[in-house]
Amino acid sequence: RKEVEQDPGPFNVPEGATVAFNCTYSNSASQSFFWYRQDCRKEPKLLMSVYSSGNEDGRFTAQLNRASQYISLLIRDSKLSDSATYLCVVNTPGTGRRALTFGSGTRLQVQP
Amino acid sequence: EPEVTQTPSHQVTQMGQEVILRCVPISNHLYFYWYRQILGQKVEFLVSFYNNEISEKSEIFDDQFSVERPDGSNFTLKIRSTKLEDSAMYFCASRTGQGETQYFGPGTRLLVL
């Protein structure tokens, strides 16, 4: 089983649509959770951290379900500029210094 | 806003050659990381570095790889004898001692011929 699993997409949605991405992680000891955004051939950029209580940042809402080991990202009122790959990322527990484990990403294409 | 910087942006090398990829982490950050992303694949952790020593490394980070912080600002990744399969984008990242968020540099695209 993959450590972090995401639907690869692509998700093709019209501008203004609401789109949801899901992610599951395999290690129940994972401690920190993030959504990063990656544009083509660019570095990952933090979109938002994900907290147990759920959190919202403008049009973006993230949810975490520790019991199901499930993370979600909801994007409302999609913009053309939201087109990117969305990476589900978890902190890898262990003796090290919190290396990140990435999912393969879900590609979003917002169309005019 | 402070950023992680990386040089060079692109590097082409012959198989068997040594390459050094350079990173300047954000100045007050204490933890440093290298990741790689083979074209079309996910981002993979290579190594983490804290207090002038490696704190964790993945199975990818074999004896051909080494990291160094030669001065107060640079953080380097050396590949001693490159292989074709080392062709990838290499990202440096850093974080403070407080939060969990890692900030990524723009990457070095390495092509091994």
CSV table of C-alpha atoms in Angstrom, one decimal:
chain,number,residue,atom,x,y,z
A,1,ARG,CA,0.0,0.0,0.0
A,2,LYS,CA,1.3,3.4,-0.9
A,3,GLU,CA,2.2,5.7,2.0
A,4,VAL,CA,0.1,8.6,0.7
A,5,GLU,CA,-2.4,7.8,-2.0
A,6,GLN,CA,-4.3,10.3,-4.2
A,7,ASP,CA,-6.5,10.1,-7.2
A,8,PRO,CA,-4.2,11.3,-10.0
A,9,GLY,CA,-7.0,13.0,-12.0
A,10,PRO,CA,-7.0,15.0,-14.1
A,11,PHE,CA,-10.0,16.9,-12.8
A,12,ASN,CA,-11.3,19.1,-15.6
A,13,VAL,CA,-13.8,21.7,-14.2
A,14,PRO,CA,-15.3,24.9,-15.4
A,15,GLU,CA,-14.5,28.2,-13.7
A,16,GLY,CA,-16.6,28.8,-10.7
A,17,ALA,CA,-17.0,25.1,-9.9
A,18,THR,CA,-16.4,23.4,-6.6
A,19,VAL,CA,-13.9,20.6,-6.6
A,20,ALA,CA,-12.8,18.2,-3.9
A,21,PHE,CA,-9.7,16.1,-3.6
A,22,ASN,CA,-9.2,13.2,-1.4
A,23,CYS,CA,-6.1,11.6,0.1
A,24,THR,CA,-5.4,8.6,2.3
A,25,TYR,CA,-2.3,7.9,4.3
A,26,SER,CA,-1.1,4.5,5.6
A,27,ASN,CA,0.9,5.4,8.7
A,28,SER,CA,-1.4,6.0,11.7
A,29,ALA,CA,1.5,7.6,13.5
A,30,SER,CA,1.7,10.5,11.0
A,31,GLN,CA,1.5,13.8,12.8
A,32,SER,CA,1.4,16.7,10.4
A,33,PHE,CA,-0.6,17.1,7.2
A,34,PHE,CA,-0.4,19.6,4.4
A,35,TRP,CA,-1.6,20.4,1.0
A,36,TYR,CA,1.0,21.7,-1.4
A,37,ARG,CA,0.5,23.0,-4.8
A,38,GLN,CA,2.9,22.4,-7.7
A,39,ASP,CA,2.8,24.1,-11.0
A,40,CYS,CA,4.4,22.4,-14.0
A,41,ARG,CA,8.2,22.0,-13.6
A,42,LYS,CA,8.1,24.2,-10.4
A,43,GLU,CA,8.7,23.6,-6.8
A,44,PRO,CA,6.0,22.5,-4.4
A,45,LYS,CA,4.5,25.5,-2.5
A,46,LEU,CA,2.5,25.2,0.7
A,47,LEU,CA,-1.1,25.8,0.2
A,48,MET,CA,-2.3,25.1,3.7
A,49,SER,CA,-1.6,22.9,6.7
A,50,VAL,CA,-4.4,20.6,7.8
A,51,TYR,CA,-5.6,20.5,11.3
A,52,SER,CA,-7.8,18.0,13.1
A,53,SER,CA,-10.6,20.5,13.5
A,54,GLY,CA,-10.6,21.3,9.9
A,55,ASN,CA,-9.5,24.7,8.6
A,56,GLU,CA,-10.4,27.2,5.9
A,57,ASP,CA,-8.4,29.7,4.0
A,58,GLY,CA,-10.5,31.8,1.7
A,59,ARG,CA,-11.9,29.5,-1.0
A,60,PHE,CA,-9.9,26.5,0.3
A,61,THR,CA,-11.1,24.1,3.0
A,62,ALA,CA,-9.1,21.2,4.4
A,63,GLN,CA,-10.4,18.4,6.5
A,64,LEU,CA,-8.6,15.6,8.4
A,65,ASN,CA,-10.1,12.4,9.7
A,66,ARG,CA,-7.5,10.6,11.8
A,67,ALA,CA,-9.7,7.6,12.4
A,68,SER,CA,-10.0,6.9,8.7
A,69,GLN,CA,-6.6,8.3,7.8
A,70,TYR,CA,-8.2,10.5,5.3
A,71,ILE,CA,-7.5,14.1,4.2
A,72,SER,CA,-9.5,16.3,1.9
A,73,LEU,CA,-9.2,19.6,0.1
A,74,LEU,CA,-12.2,21.5,-1.1
A,75,ILE,CA,-11.8,24.4,-3.6
A,76,ARG,CA,-14.8,26.6,-4.1
A,77,ASP,CA,-15.4,29.0,-7.0
A,78,SER,CA,-12.5,27.7,-9.0
A,79,LYS,CA,-10.3,30.1,-10.9
A,80,LEU,CA,-8.2,29.6,-13.9
A,81,SER,CA,-5.2,30.2,-11.7
A,82,ASP,CA,-6.1,27.2,-9.6
A,83,SER,CA,-4.9,24.9,-12.4
A,84,ALA,CA,-2.0,23.0,-10.9
A,85,THR,CA,-1.2,19.7,-9.3
A,86,TYR,CA,-2.3,19.4,-5.7
A,87,LEU,CA,0.0,17.3,-3.5
A,88,CYS,CA,-1.1,15.7,-0.3
A,89,VAL,CA,1.8,15.6,2.1
A,90,VAL,CA,2.3,14.0,5.5
A,91,ASN,CA,5.1,14.2,8.1
A,92,THR,CA,7.0,11.0,8.3
A,93,PRO,CA,7.5,10.0,11.9
A,94,GLY,CA,10.6,8.4,13.1
A,95,THR,CA,14.0,9.3,14.5
A,96,GLY,CA,14.7,11.9,11.9
A,97,ARG,CA,13.8,15.5,11.5
A,98,ARG,CA,10.3,15.4,10.0
A,99,ALA,CA,10.9,14.5,6.4
A,100,LEU,CA,7.8,14.9,4.3
A,101,THR,CA,6.1,12.1,2.4
A,102,PHE,CA,4.3,13.2,-0.8
A,103,GLY,CA,1.4,11.7,-2.6
A,104,SER,CA,1.7,11.6,-6.4
A,105,GLY,CA,-0.6,14.5,-6.8
A,106,THR,CA,-4.0,15.3,-8.3
A,107,ARG,CA,-4.0,17.4,-11.4
A,108,LEU,CA,-6.6,20.1,-11.7
A,109,GLN,CA,-7.4,21.9,-14.9
A,110,VAL,CA,-9.9,24.8,-14.6
A,111,GLN,CA,-11.4,25.7,-17.9
A,112,PRO,CA,-12.9,29.0,-19.0
B,1,GLU,CA,10.0,37.6,1.6
B,2,PRO,CA,13.0,35.3,2.2
B,3,GLU,CA,13.3,32.4,-0.2
B,4,VAL,CA,15.4,29.3,-0.6
B,5,THR,CA,17.6,29.6,-3.6
B,6,GLN,CA,19.3,26.9,-5.6
B,7,THR,CA,22.1,26.9,-8.3
B,8,PRO,CA,22.4,25.9,-11.0
B,9,SER,CA,18.9,25.9,-12.3
B,10,HIS,CA,19.9,23.3,-14.9
B,11,GLN,CA,22.9,20.9,-15.1
B,12,VAL,CA,23.8,18.5,-17.8
B,13,THR,CA,26.5,16.0,-17.1
B,14,GLN,CA,28.0,12.8,-18.4
B,15,MET,CA,27.4,9.5,-16.7
B,16,GLY,CA,30.1,8.8,-14.1
B,17,GLN,CA,30.8,12.5,-13.5
B,18,GLU,CA,30.5,14.2,-10.1
B,19,VAL,CA,28.0,17.0,-9.6
B,20,ILE,CA,27.4,19.4,-6.8
B,21,LEU,CA,24.1,21.0,-6.4
B,22,ARG,CA,24.0,24.1,-4.2
B,23,CYS,CA,21.3,25.6,-2.0
B,24,VAL,CA,21.0,28.7,0.2
B,25,PRO,CA,18.3,28.0,2.8
B,26,ILE,CA,16.4,30.8,4.5
B,27,SER,CA,18.8,32.5,6.9
B,28,ASN,CA,17.2,31.7,10.3
B,29,HIS,CA,16.2,28.1,9.4
B,30,LEU,CA,17.8,25.2,11.2
B,31,TYR,CA,16.6,22.1,9.4
B,32,PHE,CA,17.6,21.4,5.8
B,33,TYR,CA,16.4,18.8,3.3
B,34,TRP,CA,17.0,17.5,-0.1
B,35,TYR,CA,14.2,15.9,-2.2
B,36,ARG,CA,14.1,14.7,-5.8
B,37,GLN,CA,11.4,14.4,-8.3
B,38,ILE,CA,11.9,12.2,-11.4
B,39,LEU,CA,9.9,13.5,-14.3
B,40,GLY,CA,6.3,12.4,-14.0
B,41,GLN,CA,6.8,10.9,-10.6
B,42,LYS,CA,6.2,12.1,-7.0
B,43,VAL,CA,8.5,14.1,-4.8
B,44,GLU,CA,10.8,11.8,-2.8
B,45,PHE,CA,12.8,12.5,0.3
B,46,LEU,CA,16.5,12.0,0.2
B,47,VAL,CA,18.1,13.4,3.3
B,48,SER,CA,17.6,15.7,6.3
B,49,PHE,CA,20.3,17.7,8.0
B,50,TYR,CA,20.4,19.4,11.4
B,51,ASN,CA,23.2,20.8,13.6
B,52,ASN,CA,25.8,19.9,10.9
B,53,GLU,CA,25.0,16.3,10.6
B,54,ILE,CA,22.6,14.0,8.7
B,55,SER,CA,19.6,13.2,10.9
B,56,GLU,CA,17.7,11.0,8.5
B,57,LYS,CA,18.2,9.6,5.0
B,58,SER,CA,16.1,7.5,2.7
B,59,GLU,CA,17.1,4.3,0.8
B,60,ILE,CA,17.7,6.4,-2.3
B,61,PHE,CA,20.5,8.3,-0.5
B,62,ASP,CA,23.3,5.7,-1.0
B,63,ASP,CA,27.0,6.0,-0.8
B,64,GLN,CA,27.1,8.0,-4.0
B,65,PHE,CA,25.4,10.9,-2.3
B,66,SER,CA,26.7,13.3,0.3
B,67,VAL,CA,25.7,16.5,1.9
B,68,GLU,CA,27.6,19.3,3.4
B,69,ARG,CA,27.1,22.7,4.9
B,70,PRO,CA,30.5,24.2,4.1
B,71,ASP,CA,29.8,27.6,5.6
B,72,GLY,CA,27.0,29.5,7.3
B,73,SER,CA,24.9,29.8,4.3
B,74,ASN,CA,25.3,27.1,1.7
B,75,PHE,CA,24.0,23.5,1.8
B,76,THR,CA,25.2,21.2,-0.9
B,77,LEU,CA,24.3,17.8,-2.4
B,78,LYS,CA,27.1,15.9,-4.1
B,79,ILE,CA,26.6,13.0,-6.4
B,80,ARG,CA,29.9,11.3,-6.8
B,81,SER,CA,29.4,9.2,-9.9
B,82,THR,CA,26.2,10.1,-11.7
B,83,LYS,CA,24.0,7.4,-13.2
B,84,LEU,CA,21.3,7.9,-15.9
B,85,GLU,CA,18.6,7.3,-13.3
B,86,ASP,CA,19.9,10.3,-11.3
B,87,SER,CA,18.2,12.5,-13.9
B,88,ALA,CA,15.6,14.4,-11.9
B,89,MET,CA,14.6,17.7,-10.4
B,90,TYR,CA,16.4,18.2,-7.1
B,91,PHE,CA,14.7,20.4,-4.5
B,92,CYS,CA,16.3,21.8,-1.4
B,93,ALA,CA,14.0,22.8,1.5
B,94,SER,CA,14.4,24.3,4.9
B,95,ARG,CA,12.4,25.1,8.0
B,96,THR,CA,12.7,26.9,11.3
B,97,GLY,CA,13.1,25.1,14.6
B,98,GLN,CA,9.5,25.9,15.5
B,99,GLY,CA,7.0,25.1,12.8
B,100,GLU,CA,6.6,22.1,10.6
B,101,THR,CA,6.3,24.0,7.3
B,102,GLN,CA,9.1,23.3,4.8
B,103,TYR,CA,9.9,25.9,2.2
B,104,PHE,CA,11.2,24.7,-1.1
B,105,GLY,CA,13.7,26.2,-3.5
B,106,PRO,CA,13.0,26.4,-7.2
B,107,GLY,CA,15.0,23.2,-7.9
B,108,THR,CA,17.9,22.1,-10.0
B,109,ARG,CA,17.1,20.1,-13.1
B,110,LEU,CA,19.8,17.5,-13.5
B,111,LEU,CA,20.2,15.6,-16.8
B,112,VAL,CA,22.7,12.7,-16.9
B,113,LEU,CA,23.6,11.6,-20.4
